[in-house]
Amino acid sequence: MKVLAINGSSRKDGNTADMLNLVLGELEKEGYETEHIQLAGNTINPCKACFACAGKKNCVFGDDIFQELYRKMTEADAIILGSSTYSADVSSTLKAVIERASVVSDTNPGMFRHKVGGAVAVARRAGAMNTIDTINHFFLNKEMFVAGSTYWNIAYRRLPGEAMKDEEGVANMKNLGQNIAWILNKIK
């Protein structure tokens, strides 16, 4: 089974990447195939709301990395979306992924049905709950099973590498990975 993590942070290999890698590490221990895609440095254009994707199972515009990203999302058994918190929500890049994936899947129903979703947020101080909510609303609206942890899947710090010092955040990420593995084992 495949697990795809998408890092929506504007910083490559920063705190969000560290937290996603903790989640993926737990899944790899259980033998799951994992992939971690970082959106930093890539362009994801906003949805044009043209609905030309209806019946085509992917966006018709190939002027960015979305088509390949969406294909990988539909092939995965579990999707973990992670984002640093910007203005109390997900990054604009991850928001574009969520919006385009929503429209494509709405015009091609069932593409995410029964997949497992996991949300990860990193914040300096506040706003991370909105980030988690945005991601979980996407998962729930697409008929996915949402995995949780012992507390919110949030880590706090600012500079790259600092989130690894958030002991509770690190523990929550590892537990999230274990819970995703548990759900995947139940639905095999």
Short mmCIF file of C-alpha atoms in Angstrom, two decimals, residues 106-180:
data_model
loop_
_atom_site.label_atom_id
_atom_site.label_comp_id
_atom_site.label_asym_id
_atom_site.label_seq_id
_atom_site.Cartn_x
_atom_site.Cartn_y
_atom_site.Cartn_z
CA ASP A 106 -16.33 16.57 -7.43
CA THR A 107 -16.71 16.24 -11.20
CA ASN A 108 -15.42 12.64 -11.04
CA PRO A 109 -17.06 11.32 -7.83
CA GLY A 110 -15.45 8.73 -5.59
CA MET A 111 -11.81 9.26 -6.53
CA PHE A 112 -10.77 9.64 -2.86
CA ARG A 113 -13.46 7.45 -1.29
CA HIS A 114 -12.15 5.25 1.53
CA LYS A 115 -8.60 6.58 1.45
CA VAL A 116 -7.00 7.53 4.76
CA GLY A 117 -6.14 11.17 5.42
CA GLY A 118 -3.79 12.74 7.93
CA ALA A 119 -3.33 16.46 8.58
CA VAL A 120 -0.10 18.02 9.85
CA ALA A 121 0.38 21.66 10.82
CA VAL A 122 3.39 23.64 12.00
CA ALA A 123 3.04 27.09 13.52
CA ARG A 124 5.13 29.67 15.28
CA ARG A 125 2.35 30.53 17.74
CA ALA A 126 -1.28 30.40 16.66
CA GLY A 127 -3.62 29.60 13.79
CA ALA A 128 -2.64 25.96 13.43
CA MET A 129 -6.13 24.67 14.29
CA ASN A 130 -7.48 26.45 11.21
CA THR A 131 -4.76 24.75 9.15
CA ILE A 132 -5.80 21.34 10.52
CA ASP A 133 -9.48 22.19 9.92
CA THR A 134 -8.92 23.18 6.28
CA ILE A 135 -7.11 19.93 5.56
CA ASN A 136 -9.60 17.75 7.46
CA HIS A 137 -12.56 19.43 5.76
CA PHE A 138 -11.05 18.42 2.41
CA PHE A 139 -10.62 14.81 3.59
CA LEU A 140 -14.10 14.54 5.05
CA ASN A 141 -15.75 16.12 2.01
CA LYS A 142 -14.02 13.53 -0.20
CA GLU A 143 -15.29 10.51 1.80
CA MET A 144 -11.93 9.79 3.38
CA PHE A 145 -11.18 8.29 6.80
CA VAL A 146 -9.36 10.86 8.96
CA ALA A 147 -6.65 9.68 11.33
CA GLY A 148 -5.89 11.55 14.51
CA SER A 149 -3.32 11.41 17.27
CA THR A 150 -3.20 11.69 21.06
CA TYR A 151 -3.56 15.45 20.63
CA TRP A 152 -3.69 17.78 17.61
CA ASN A 153 -1.21 17.00 14.83
CA ILE A 154 0.59 20.29 15.39
CA ALA A 155 4.19 21.23 16.12
CA TYR A 156 5.30 24.66 17.27
CA ARG A 157 8.47 26.54 16.39
CA ARG A 158 9.71 29.02 13.81
CA LEU A 159 13.13 28.38 12.30
CA PRO A 160 13.97 25.24 10.28
CA GLY A 161 14.80 22.31 12.54
CA GLU A 162 13.34 23.87 15.68
CA ALA A 163 10.08 21.88 15.60
CA MET A 164 12.05 18.72 16.38
CA LYS A 165 12.50 20.25 19.87
CA ASP A 166 8.71 20.24 20.42
CA GLU A 167 8.53 16.93 22.31
CA GLU A 168 4.74 16.79 22.34
CA GLY A 169 4.55 17.65 18.64
CA VAL A 170 7.12 14.97 17.77
CA ALA A 171 5.21 12.38 19.82
CA ASN A 172 1.92 13.35 18.15
CA MET A 173 3.44 12.94 14.67
CA LYS A 174 4.78 9.48 15.48
CA ASN A 175 1.42 8.49 16.92
CA LEU A 176 -0.33 9.84 13.81
CA GLY A 177 1.86 7.59 11.66
CA GLN A 178 1.03 4.59 13.85
CA ASN A 179 -2.69 5.38 13.66
CA ILE A 180 -2.62 5.71 9.87
#
